[in-house]
PDB file of C-alpha atoms in Angstrom:
ATOM      1  CA  MET U  29      -9.773  17.233  33.816  1.00 40.00           C
ATOM      2  CA  ALA U  30     -12.814  17.366  31.522  1.00 40.00           C
ATOM      3  CA  ASP U  31     -12.366  16.789  27.823  1.00 42.00           C
ATOM      4  CA  THR U  32     -13.690  18.755  24.886  1.00 40.00           C
ATOM      5  CA  PRO U  33     -17.287  18.030  23.841  1.00 37.00           C
ATOM      6  CA  ALA U  34     -17.969  14.896  21.829  1.00 40.00           C
ATOM      7  CA  THR U  35     -17.297  15.304  18.129  1.00 40.00           C
ATOM      8  CA  ILE U  36     -20.175  13.021  17.108  1.00 38.00           C
ATOM      9  CA  PRO U  37     -23.446  14.955  16.907  1.00 39.00           C
ATOM     10  CA  GLU U  38     -26.352  13.470  18.790  1.00 38.00           C
ATOM     11  CA  ALA U  39     -29.477  12.543  16.833  1.00 38.00           C
ATOM     12  CA  ALA U  40     -32.924  11.940  18.165  1.00 38.00           C
ATOM     13  CA  ASN U  41     -33.179   8.192  18.854  1.00 43.00           C
ATOM     14  CA  PRO U  42     -30.471   7.228  16.347  1.00 50.00           C
ATOM     15  CA  THR U  43     -30.536   3.680  15.032  1.00 59.00           C
ATOM     16  CA  LYS U  44     -27.564   1.393  15.607  1.00 58.00           C
ATOM     17  CA  GLY U  45     -26.589   1.741  11.956  1.00 63.00           C
ATOM     18  CA  GLU U  46     -26.681   5.538  12.192  1.00 71.00           C
ATOM     19  CA  ALA U  47     -24.547   5.469  15.345  1.00 67.00           C
ATOM     20  CA  ILE U  48     -21.938   3.266  13.656  1.00 73.00           C
ATOM     21  CA  GLY U  49     -21.982   5.493  10.577  1.00 75.00           C
ATOM     22  CA  LYS U  50     -21.405   8.643  12.622  1.00 80.00           C
ATOM     23  CA  LEU U  51     -18.649   6.968  14.611  1.00 79.00           C
ATOM     24  CA  LEU U  52     -16.915   5.783  11.433  1.00 80.00           C
ATOM     25  CA  GLU U  53     -17.134   9.240   9.852  1.00 84.00           C
ATOM     26  CA  ALA U  54     -15.711  10.978  12.925  1.00 86.00           C
ATOM     27  CA  PHE U  55     -13.071   8.258  13.453  1.00 88.00           C
ATOM     28  CA  GLU U  56     -11.695   8.434   9.912  1.00 86.00           C
ATOM     29  CA  ALA U  57     -11.802  12.252   9.927  1.00 89.00           C
ATOM     30  CA  ALA U  58      -9.658  12.312  13.071  1.00 90.00           C
ATOM     31  CA  ALA U  59      -6.920  10.127  11.566  1.00 89.00           C
ATOM     32  CA  LYS U  60      -3.406  11.590  11.307  1.00 91.00           C
ATOM     33  CA  ALA U  61      -0.428  10.198   9.375  1.00 88.00           C
ATOM     34  CA  ASP U  62       3.278  10.186  10.234  1.00 84.00           C
ATOM     35  CA  ASP U  63       6.141  10.732   7.779  1.00 80.00           C
ATOM     36  CA  ASP U  64       5.930   7.083   6.672  1.00 78.00           C
ATOM     37  CA  GLY U  65       2.209   7.335   5.947  1.00 81.00           C
ATOM     38  CA  VAL U  66       1.220   5.241   8.999  1.00 83.00           C
ATOM     39  CA  GLN U  67      -2.119   6.338  10.450  1.00 89.00           C
ATOM     40  CA  TYR U  68      -2.581   7.205  14.123  1.00 93.00           C
ATOM     41  CA  TRP U  69      -5.142   8.859  16.386  1.00 94.00           C
ATOM     42  CA  PHE U  70      -4.794  11.105  19.448  1.00 95.00           C
ATOM     43  CA  ALA U  71      -6.366   9.534  22.519  1.00 94.00           C
ATOM     44  CA  ARG U  72      -7.864  12.854  23.656  1.00 95.00           C
ATOM     45  CA  GLU U  73      -9.694  13.147  20.341  1.00 94.00           C
ATOM     46  CA  LEU U  74     -10.844   9.518  20.454  1.00 93.00           C
ATOM     47  CA  ALA U  75     -12.190   9.729  24.030  1.00 92.00           C
ATOM     48  CA  PRO U  76     -15.342  11.790  23.306  1.00 92.00           C
ATOM     49  CA  MET U  77     -16.094   9.655  20.245  1.00 90.00           C
ATOM     50  CA  LEU U  78     -16.309   6.675  22.586  1.00 91.00           C
ATOM     51  CA  GLY U  79     -18.477   8.498  25.130  1.00 90.00           C
ATOM     52  CA  TYR U  80     -15.795   9.396  27.694  1.00 91.00           C
ATOM     53  CA  ALA U  81     -16.142  12.902  29.157  1.00 90.00           C
ATOM     54  CA  ARG U  82     -13.312  12.542  31.696  1.00 91.00           C
ATOM     55  CA  TRP U  83      -9.721  11.822  30.719  1.00 92.00           C
ATOM     56  CA  GLU U  84      -9.133   9.855  33.936  1.00 91.00           C
ATOM     57  CA  ASN U  85     -11.799   7.306  32.983  1.00 90.00           C
ATOM     58  CA  PHE U  86     -10.486   6.999  29.437  1.00 92.00           C
ATOM     59  CA  SER U  87      -6.942   6.544  30.756  1.00 92.00           C
ATOM     60  CA  ALA U  88      -8.164   3.447  32.604  1.00 92.00           C
ATOM     61  CA  ALA U  89      -9.579   2.077  29.328  1.00 91.00           C
ATOM     62  CA  ILE U  90      -6.228   2.736  27.643  1.00 94.00           C
ATOM     63  CA  GLU U  91      -4.380   0.823  30.375  1.00 94.00           C
ATOM     64  CA  ARG U  92      -6.681  -2.185  29.920  1.00 92.00           C
ATOM     65  CA  ALA U  93      -6.019  -2.026  26.183  1.00 92.00           C
ATOM     66  CA  ARG U  94      -2.252  -1.873  26.783  1.00 93.00           C
ATOM     67  CA  MET U  95      -2.523  -5.039  28.851  1.00 92.00           C
ATOM     68  CA  SER U  96      -4.488  -6.757  26.075  1.00 90.00           C
ATOM     69  CA  CYS U  97      -1.860  -5.658  23.569  1.00 89.00           C
ATOM     70  CA  THR U  98       0.964  -7.132  25.650  1.00 90.00           C
ATOM     71  CA  ASN U  99      -0.959 -10.373  26.245  1.00 88.00           C
ATOM     72  CA  SER U 100      -1.511 -10.743  22.498  1.00 84.00           C
ATOM     73  CA  GLY U 101       2.253 -10.819  21.980  1.00 86.00           C
ATOM     74  CA  GLU U 102       2.477  -7.378  20.348  1.00 87.00           C
ATOM     75  CA  ASN U 103       5.051  -4.756  21.305  1.00 90.00           C
ATOM     76  CA  CYS U 104       2.949  -2.247  23.239  1.00 91.00           C
ATOM     77  CA  SER U 105       5.152   0.721  22.370  1.00 90.00           C
ATOM     78  CA  ASP U 106       4.495   0.099  18.668  1.00 90.00           C
ATOM     79  CA  HIS U 107       0.804   0.890  19.188  1.00 94.00           C
ATOM     80  CA  PHE U 108       0.654   3.222  22.219  1.00 94.00           C
ATOM     81  CA  ARG U 109       3.047   6.205  22.184  1.00 94.00           C
ATOM     82  CA  ASP U 110       2.884   8.507  25.192  1.00 95.00           C
ATOM     83  CA  ILE U 111       3.372  12.180  24.333  1.00 94.00           C
ATOM     84  CA  THR U 112       2.978  15.583  25.952  1.00 92.00           C
ATOM     85  CA  LYS U 113       1.130  18.397  24.195  1.00 87.00           C
ATOM     86  CA  LEU U 114       0.850  22.101  25.004  1.00 84.00           C
ATOM     87  CA  ILE U 115      -2.632  23.645  25.038  1.00 81.00           C
ATOM     88  CA  PRO U 116      -3.674  27.295  25.548  1.00 81.00           C
ATOM     89  CA  ALA U 117      -4.223  28.113  29.216  1.00 75.00           C
ATOM     90  CA  GLY U 118      -5.284  31.772  29.015  1.00 73.00           C
ATOM     91  CA  LYS U 119      -3.379  35.053  28.768  1.00 74.00           C
ATOM     92  CA  GLY U 120      -0.977  33.551  26.229  1.00 72.00           C
ATOM     93  CA  ALA U 121       0.183  30.802  28.566  1.00 80.00           C
ATOM     94  CA  ARG U 122       0.403  27.159  27.471  1.00 83.00           C
ATOM     95  CA  GLN U 123      -0.256  24.159  29.677  1.00 86.00           C
ATOM     96  CA  PRO U 124       1.293  20.698  29.124  1.00 89.00           C
ATOM     97  CA  ILE U 125      -1.124  17.755  29.039  1.00 91.00           C
ATOM     98  CA  ALA U 126      -0.556  14.030  28.558  1.00 92.00           C
ATOM     99  CA  ASP U 127      -1.824  12.347  25.415  1.00 95.00           C
ATOM    100  CA  VAL U 128      -1.258   9.073  23.573  1.00 95.00           C
ATOM    101  CA  GLU U 129      -0.759   8.406  19.875  1.00 95.00           C
ATOM    102  CA  LEU U 130      -2.744   5.277  18.996  1.00 94.00           C
ATOM    103  CA  THR U 131      -2.541   2.967  15.995  1.00 92.00           C
ATOM    104  CA  ARG U 132      -5.718   1.553  14.465  1.00 89.00           C
ATOM    105  CA  PHE U 133      -5.036  -1.687  16.363  1.00 90.00           C
ATOM    106  CA  ALA U 134      -4.771   0.249  19.627  1.00 91.00           C
ATOM    107  CA  CYS U 135      -8.123   1.949  18.919  1.00 91.00           C
ATOM    108  CA  TYR U 136      -9.631  -1.483  18.332  1.00 91.00           C
ATOM    109  CA  LEU U 137      -8.297  -2.783  21.658  1.00 92.00           C
ATOM    110  CA  ILE U 138      -9.620   0.257  23.521  1.00 91.00           C
ATOM    111  CA  ALA U 139     -13.076  -0.204  22.013  1.00 89.00           C
ATOM    112  CA  MET U 140     -13.100  -3.903  22.850  1.00 89.00           C
ATOM    113  CA  SER U 141     -12.025  -3.296  26.472  1.00 83.00           C
ATOM    114  CA  GLY U 142     -14.416  -0.363  26.980  1.00 80.00           C
ATOM    115  CA  ASP U 143     -17.767  -0.254  28.778  1.00 78.00           C
ATOM    116  CA  PRO U 144     -20.393  -1.720  26.396  1.00 77.00           C
ATOM    117  CA  ALA U 145     -23.109   0.104  28.375  1.00 80.00           C
ATOM    118  CA  LYS U 146     -21.969   3.252  26.570  1.00 83.00           C
ATOM    119  CA  SER U 147     -23.790   3.484  23.243  1.00 84.00           C
ATOM    120  CA  GLU U 148     -20.640   4.847  21.610  1.00 85.00           C
ATOM    121  CA  ILE U 149     -18.555   1.884  22.830  1.00 86.00           C
ATOM    122  CA  ALA U 150     -21.245  -0.553  21.684  1.00 84.00           C
ATOM    123  CA  ALA U 151     -21.213   1.092  18.234  1.00 83.00           C
ATOM    124  CA  ALA U 152     -17.419   0.949  18.103  1.00 85.00           C
ATOM    125  CA  GLN U 153     -17.366  -2.712  19.119  1.00 85.00           C
ATOM    126  CA  THR U 154     -19.909  -3.536  16.420  1.00 81.00           C
ATOM    127  CA  TYR U 155     -17.943  -1.555  13.836  1.00 79.00           C
ATOM    128  CA  PHE U 156     -14.622  -3.244  14.627  1.00 82.00           C
ATOM    129  CA  ALA U 157     -16.274  -6.678  14.815  1.00 78.00           C
ATOM    130  CA  VAL U 158     -17.790  -6.145  11.363  1.00 77.00           C
ATOM    131  CA  GLN U 159     -14.472  -4.898   9.949  1.00 77.00           C
ATOM    132  CA  THR U 160     -12.631  -7.871  11.441  1.00 74.00           C
ATOM    133  CA  ARG U 161     -15.147 -10.304   9.948  1.00 74.00           C
ATOM    134  CA  ARG U 162     -14.897  -8.593   6.569  1.00 77.00           C
ATOM    135  CA  GLN U 163     -11.113  -8.980   6.667  1.00 76.00           C
ATOM    136  CA  GLU U 164     -11.436 -12.653   7.613  1.00 74.00           C
ATOM    137  CA  ILE U 165     -13.789 -13.237   4.668  1.00 78.00           C
ATOM    138  CA  ALA U 166     -11.452 -11.353   2.318  1.00 76.00           C
ATOM    139  CA  ASP U 167      -8.442 -13.361   3.545  1.00 74.00           C
ATOM    140  CA  GLN U 168     -10.373 -16.610   3.147  1.00 76.00           C
ATOM    141  CA  ALA U 169     -11.444 -15.685  -0.365  1.00 74.00           C
ATOM    142  CA  ALA U 170      -7.878 -14.727  -1.255  1.00 70.00           C
ATOM    143  CA  SER U 171      -6.554 -18.049   0.066  1.00 73.00           C
ATOM    144  CA  GLN U 172      -8.957 -19.916  -2.224  1.00 73.00           C
ATOM    145  CA  LEU U 173      -7.861 -18.067  -5.343  1.00 68.00           C
ATOM    146  CA  PRO U 174      -5.694 -20.064  -7.752  1.00 76.00           C
ATOM    147  CA  PRO U 175      -2.024 -19.011  -7.781  1.00 81.00           C
ATOM    148  CA  MET U 176      -1.061 -16.377 -10.320  1.00 84.00           C
ATOM    149  CA  THR U 177       0.349 -17.613 -13.586  1.00 90.00           C
ATOM    150  CA  GLU U 178       3.625 -16.340 -15.005  1.00 92.00           C
ATOM    151  CA  ASP U 179       1.631 -14.412 -17.614  1.00 93.00           C
ATOM    152  CA  GLN U 180      -0.386 -12.685 -14.886  1.00 92.00           C
ATOM    153  CA  ARG U 181       2.719 -11.869 -12.842  1.00 92.00           C
ATOM    154  CA  ARG U 182       4.497 -10.417 -15.884  1.00 94.00           C
ATOM    155  CA  VAL U 183       1.549  -8.228 -16.879  1.00 93.00           C
ATOM    156  CA  LEU U 184       1.026  -7.020 -13.306  1.00 92.00           C
ATOM    157  CA  LEU U 185       4.711  -6.139 -12.786  1.00 94.00           C
ATOM    158  CA  ARG U 186       5.074  -4.562 -16.233  1.00 94.00           C
ATOM    159  CA  ASP U 187       2.112  -2.278 -15.521  1.00 93.00           C
ATOM    160  CA  GLU U 188       3.606  -1.416 -12.135  1.00 91.00           C
ATOM    161  CA  MET U 189       6.888  -0.555 -13.864  1.00 92.00           C
ATOM    162  CA  LYS U 190       5.078   1.866 -16.179  1.00 91.00           C
ATOM    163  CA  THR U 191       3.448   3.583 -13.228  1.00 89.00           C
ATOM    164  CA  HIS U 192       6.594   3.809 -11.120  1.00 89.00           C
ATOM    165  CA  ASN U 193       8.784   4.924 -14.011  1.00 90.00           C
ATOM    166  CA  LYS U 194       6.564   8.004 -14.285  1.00 90.00           C
ATOM    167  CA  SER U 195       7.060   8.697 -10.580  1.00 90.00           C
ATOM    168  CA  LEU U 196      10.797   8.048 -10.903  1.00 93.00           C
ATOM    169  CA  SER U 197      10.989  10.474 -13.832  1.00 93.00           C
ATOM    170  CA  SER U 198       9.251  13.129 -11.760  1.00 92.00           C
ATOM    171  CA  ALA U 199      11.575  12.597  -8.798  1.00 93.00           C
ATOM    172  CA  ALA U 200      14.641  12.684 -11.072  1.00 94.00           C
ATOM    173  CA  ALA U 201      13.465  15.920 -12.710  1.00 95.00           C
ATOM    174  CA  ARG U 202      13.048  17.457  -9.275  1.00 93.00           C
ATOM    175  CA  ALA U 203      16.654  16.464  -8.513  1.00 94.00           C
ATOM    176  CA  GLY U 204      17.947  18.161 -11.688  1.00 95.00           C
ATOM    177  CA  VAL U 205      17.643  15.512 -14.415  1.00 95.00           C
ATOM    178  CA  LYS U 206      15.948  17.683 -17.027  1.00 92.00           C
ATOM    179  CA  THR U 207      16.535  16.635 -20.641  1.00 95.00           C
ATOM    180  CA  PRO U 208      15.664  13.278 -22.308  1.00 94.00           C
ATOM    181  CA  LEU U 209      19.396  12.589 -22.738  1.00 95.00           C
ATOM    182  CA  GLU U 210      20.095  13.262 -19.055  1.00 96.00           C
ATOM    183  CA  TYR U 211      17.238  10.941 -18.084  1.00 95.00           C
ATOM    184  CA  ALA U 212      18.579   8.193 -20.381  1.00 95.00           C
ATOM    185  CA  ILE U 213      21.978   8.503 -18.664  1.00 96.00           C
ATOM    186  CA  PHE U 214      20.277   8.454 -15.257  1.00 96.00           C
ATOM    187  CA  LYS U 215      18.333   5.278 -16.193  1.00 96.00           C
ATOM    188  CA  ASN U 216      21.496   3.605 -17.455  1.00 96.00           C
ATOM    189  CA  GLU U 217      23.171   4.178 -14.090  1.00 97.00           C
ATOM    190  CA  GLY U 218      20.466   2.081 -12.458  1.00 96.00           C
ATOM    191  CA  TYR U 219      20.852  -0.654 -15.059  1.00 97.00           C
ATOM    192  CA  LYS U 220      24.644  -0.680 -14.674  1.00 97.00           C
ATOM    193  CA  GLY U 221      24.342  -1.060 -10.914  1.00 96.00           C
ATOM    194  CA  LEU U 222      21.841  -3.923 -11.126  1.00 97.00           C
ATOM    195  CA  TYR U 223      23.326  -5.652 -14.194  1.00 97.00           C
ATOM    196  CA  GLY U 224      26.999  -5.605 -13.213  1.00 96.00           C
ATOM    197  CA  GLY U 225      28.042  -2.781 -15.540  1.00 96.00           C
ATOM    198  CA  LEU U 226      25.713  -3.447 -18.472  1.00 97.00           C
ATOM    199  CA  ASP U 227      23.740  -0.471 -19.748  1.00 96.00           C
ATOM    200  CA  ARG U 228      20.485  -0.695 -21.725  1.00 96.00           C
ATOM    201  CA  VAL U 229      22.247  -1.462 -25.017  1.00 96.00           C
ATOM    202  CA  GLY U 230      24.490  -4.002 -23.303  1.00 97.00           C
ATOM    203  CA  ILE U 231      21.455  -5.772 -21.837  1.00 97.00           C
ATOM    204  CA  GLN U 232      19.795  -5.863 -25.263  1.00 96.00           C
ATOM    205  CA  ARG U 233      22.899  -7.437 -26.798  1.00 96.00           C
ATOM    206  CA  ARG U 234      23.285  -9.918 -23.944  1.00 96.00           C
ATOM    207  CA  LYS U 235      19.680 -11.030 -24.377  1.00 96.00           C
ATOM    208  CA  ARG U 236      19.837 -10.890 -28.197  1.00 96.00           C
ATOM    209  CA  LEU U 237      17.166  -8.218 -28.499  1.00 96.00           C
ATOM    210  CA  THR U 238      17.052  -5.573 -31.205  1.00 95.00           C
ATOM    211  CA  ASN U 239      17.436  -1.855 -30.486  1.00 93.00           C
ATOM    212  CA  LYS U 240      13.694  -1.414 -31.040  1.00 93.00           C
ATOM    213  CA  GLN U 241      12.691  -4.051 -28.471  1.00 95.00           C
ATOM    214  CA  ASN U 242      12.031  -2.683 -24.972  1.00 96.00           C
ATOM    215  CA  ILE U 243      14.028  -4.801 -22.525  1.00 96.00           C
ATOM    216  CA  LEU U 244      11.267  -4.492 -19.888  1.00 96.00           C
ATOM    217  CA  ASP U 245       8.736  -6.045 -22.295  1.00 96.00           C
ATOM    218  CA  HIS U 246      10.895  -9.174 -22.611  1.00 97.00           C
ATOM    219  CA  MET U 247      11.721  -9.810 -18.940  1.00 96.00           C
ATOM    220  CA  PRO U 248      10.347 -12.729 -16.903  1.00 95.00           C
ATOM    221  CA  SER U 249       8.535 -11.785 -13.700  1.00 94.00           C
ATOM    222  CA  SER U 250      11.511 -12.300 -11.347  1.00 94.00           C
ATOM    223  CA  GLU U 251      13.711  -9.958 -13.382  1.00 95.00           C
ATOM    224  CA  LEU U 252      10.901  -7.390 -13.622  1.00 95.00           C
ATOM    225  CA  ALA U 253      10.482  -7.524  -9.850  1.00 95.00           C
ATOM    226  CA  SER U 254      14.162  -6.625  -9.357  1.00 95.00           C
ATOM    227  CA  ASN U 255      13.856  -3.642 -11.702  1.00 95.00           C
ATOM    228  CA  LEU U 256      10.670  -2.512  -9.981  1.00 94.00           C
ATOM    229  CA  PHE U 257      12.401  -2.634  -6.599  1.00 94.00           C
ATOM    230  CA  VAL U 258      15.273  -0.479  -7.867  1.00 95.00           C
ATOM    231  CA  ALA U 259      12.832   2.046  -9.373  1.00 93.00           C
ATOM    232  CA  THR U 260      10.667   2.391  -6.263  1.00 93.00           C
ATOM    233  CA  GLN U 261      13.594   2.588  -3.831  1.00 93.00           C
ATOM    234  CA  THR U 262      15.459   5.130  -5.983  1.00 94.00           C
ATOM    235  CA  GLU U 263      12.379   7.330  -6.263  1.00 92.00           C
ATOM    236  CA  GLU U 264      11.772   7.204  -2.520  1.00 91.00           C
ATOM    237  CA  LYS U 265      15.410   7.995  -1.679  1.00 92.00           C
ATOM    238  CA  LEU U 266      15.581  10.874  -4.181  1.00 94.00           C
ATOM    239  CA  ARG U 267      12.599  12.520  -2.505  1.00 90.00           C
ATOM    240  CA  ARG U 268      13.472  11.640   1.087  1.00 90.00           C
ATOM    241  CA  ASP U 269      17.103  12.784   0.866  1.00 91.00           C
ATOM    242  CA  ASN U 270      16.229  15.806  -1.306  1.00 92.00           C
ATOM    243  CA  VAL U 271      19.018  14.891  -3.744  1.00 92.00           C
ATOM    244  CA  GLN U 272      20.121  17.775  -5.960  1.00 95.00           C
ATOM    245  CA  GLY U 273      22.110  17.530  -9.193  1.00 95.00           C
ATOM    246  CA  LYS U 274      21.937  15.093 -12.096  1.00 95.00           C
ATOM    247  CA  ASP U 275      25.302  13.542 -11.194  1.00 96.00           C
ATOM    248  CA  GLU U 276      24.236  12.904  -7.598  1.00 96.00           C
ATOM    249  CA  ALA U 277      20.941  11.438  -8.806  1.00 96.00           C
ATOM    250  CA  GLY U 278      22.795   9.094 -11.156  1.00 96.00           C
ATOM    251  CA  LYS U 279      25.154   7.961  -8.386  1.00 96.00           C
ATOM    252  CA  LEU U 280      22.200   7.238  -6.142  1.00 96.00           C
ATOM    253  CA  HIS U 281      20.431   5.202  -8.844  1.00 97.00           C
ATOM    254  CA  HIS U 282      23.607   3.236  -9.504  1.00 96.00           C
ATOM    255  CA  GLY U 283      24.085   2.625  -5.780  1.00 95.00           C
ATOM    256  CA  VAL U 284      20.572   1.265  -5.296  1.00 95.00           C
ATOM    257  CA  GLY U 285      21.112  -1.116  -8.222  1.00 95.00           C
ATOM    258  CA  CYS U 286      24.428  -2.282  -6.746  1.00 95.00           C
ATOM    259  CA  GLU U 287      22.850  -2.856  -3.325  1.00 95.00           C
ATOM    260  CA  LEU U 288      20.129  -5.083  -4.781  1.00 95.00           C
ATOM    261  CA  ARG U 289      22.661  -6.959  -6.923  1.00 95.00           C
ATOM    262  CA  ALA U 290      24.725  -7.660  -3.796  1.00 95.00           C
ATOM    263  CA  ALA U 291      21.617  -8.881  -1.973  1.00 94.00           C
ATOM    264  CA  ILE U 292      20.745 -11.243  -4.846  1.00 93.00           C
ATOM    265  CA  ALA U 293      24.295 -12.620  -4.810  1.00 93.00           C
ATOM    266  CA  LYS U 294      24.203 -13.074  -1.040  1.00 92.00           C
ATOM    267  CA  ILE U 295      21.093 -15.270  -1.147  1.00 92.00           C
ATOM    268  CA  GLY U 296      22.332 -17.199  -4.172  1.00 93.00           C
ATOM    269  CA  GLY U 297      19.689 -15.847  -6.529  1.00 92.00           C
ATOM    270  CA  THR U 298      19.832 -15.549 -10.307  1.00 94.00           C
ATOM    271  CA  MET U 299      21.598 -12.449 -11.536  1.00 95.00           C
ATOM    272  CA  PRO U 300      19.282 -10.390 -13.765  1.00 96.00           C
ATOM    273  CA  GLU U 301      21.517 -10.622 -16.841  1.00 96.00           C
ATOM    274  CA  LYS U 302      21.367 -14.438 -16.588  1.00 96.00           C
ATOM    275  CA  TYR U 303      17.627 -14.530 -17.335  1.00 96.00           C
ATOM    276  CA  PRO U 304      16.965 -15.256 -21.020  1.00 96.00           C
ATOM    277  CA  ALA U 305      14.677 -12.872 -22.871  1.00 96.00           C
ATOM    278  CA  VAL U 306      11.088 -14.073 -23.170  1.00 96.00           C
ATOM    279  CA  GLU U 307       8.367 -13.231 -25.668  1.00 96.00           C
ATOM    280  CA  ASP U 308       6.849  -9.755 -25.675  1.00 96.00           C
ATOM    281  CA  VAL U 309       4.518  -9.134 -22.740  1.00 95.00           C
ATOM    282  CA  LYS U 310       1.746  -8.225 -25.201  1.00 95.00           C
ATOM    283  CA  GLU U 311       1.488 -11.951 -26.012  1.00 95.00           C
ATOM    284  CA  ALA U 312       0.876 -12.645 -22.319  1.00 94.00           C
ATOM    285  CA  ARG U 313      -1.837  -9.984 -22.333  1.00 93.00           C
ATOM    286  CA  LYS U 314      -3.523 -11.664 -25.305  1.00 94.00           C
ATOM    287  CA  ARG U 315      -3.543 -15.053 -23.555  1.00 93.00           C
ATOM    288  CA  ILE U 316      -4.963 -13.588 -20.345  1.00 90.00           C
ATOM    289  CA  LYS U 317      -7.704 -11.845 -22.308  1.00 91.00           C
ATOM    290  CA  ALA U 318      -8.543 -15.041 -24.204  1.00 91.00           C
ATOM    291  CA  GLU U 319      -8.612 -17.095 -20.983  1.00 87.00           C
ATOM    292  CA  ALA U 320     -10.910 -14.551 -19.309  1.00 85.00           C
ATOM    293  CA  LYS U 321     -13.262 -14.652 -22.308  1.00 84.00           C
ATOM    294  CA  GLU U 322     -13.331 -18.463 -22.222  1.00 83.00           C
ATOM    295  CA  ALA U 323     -13.986 -18.480 -18.465  1.00 76.00           C
ATOM    296  CA  ALA U 324     -16.853 -16.032 -18.949  1.00 77.00           C
ATOM    297  CA  LYS U 325     -18.424 -18.402 -21.475  1.00 74.00           C
ATOM    298  CA  LEU U 326     -18.214 -21.345 -19.068  1.00 69.00           C
ATOM    299  CA  THR U 327     -19.788 -19.427 -16.184  1.00 61.00           C
ATOM    300  CA  ALA U 328     -22.465 -17.629 -18.195  1.00 58.00           C
ATOM    301  CA  PRO U 329     -26.058 -18.860 -17.671  1.00 62.00           C
ATOM    302  CA  PRO U 330     -27.428 -20.879 -20.576  1.00 61.00           C
ATOM    303  CA  LYS U 331     -29.365 -18.901 -23.114  1.00 61.00           C
ATOM    304  CA  GLU U 332     -33.074 -19.527 -23.214  1.00 58.00           C
ATOM    305  CA  ARG U 333     -34.141 -21.259 -26.383  1.00 57.00           C
ATOM    306  CA  LYS U 334     -36.870 -19.366 -28.168  1.00 60.00           C
ATOM    307  CA  PRO U 335     -39.791 -21.430 -29.468  1.00 64.00           C
ATOM    308  CA  PRO U 336     -39.768 -21.817 -33.259  1.00 64.00           C
ATOM    309  CA  LYS U 337     -41.851 -19.353 -35.144  1.00 67.00           C
ATOM    310  CA  LYS U 338     -45.076 -20.744 -36.481  1.00 66.00           C
ATOM    311  CA  LYS U 339     -45.391 -20.689 -40.233  1.00 65.00           C
ATOM    312  CA  PRO U 340     -48.395 -18.770 -41.494  1.00 63.00           C
ATOM    313  CA  LYS U 341     -51.146 -20.987 -42.817  1.00 59.00           C
TER     314      LYS U 341
END
């Protein structure tokens, strides 16, 4: 069975760089995403990009890639998912055809096991080789970075909390938590689940904070990470389960907090209420800013000394 025409337009004597650019553009445009946001590609759409006009020939390339996947120790079914699609067959009829959903890794294996005599395959192999090398360089650079300080972790997690609290607020409003008072009650349910019954005021008293001090601004990084986990998981579950009603939303938030508290207890971790309050995160921000300024001074090129001005005679 012949496939649809190639989706990459031919250019007169294209350079290797142009070929890779066109392949990349078509490849990324053909990407799909499942309900979890994981990208995949249909094999029948990938085939013409790689220069295969006949499905039978491309199927052989897929089988070689499956073998490579298995030999690499990966679960083949995680990357190659056989499906059947219906296509128009004339007069309103629909004909079933075989197809395969491919992960990015599967596409890489197909390109690497393809015929390099095909200009499209050669371009794909070059593209994936370059991407792999870029990732190796990025991983190497990351491994050489100094570990994050507690100040850096706190600032990073506190900023993440601000971002995710906005998303959580939106998800809660969609579920029926409308007024500021209702949202405060909803938030307290999460705190009570995670902190063993303590609400926001109870946490402030336990940590000897005033009513005006934001408890999140005085948490160490480990405690912030627990709160961030509760916020992200509650938001996701509110949307995924299409929760309706402020009471149901509150119960869900409380339940997520309880689940994480149980997990912390199971591994023998520190309960969040046991962490002492630390200085305001704005002090950590100041130190980071001062350290960055000092580092910039040390790495800056020396200033050229200007010759002294001659005094007029």
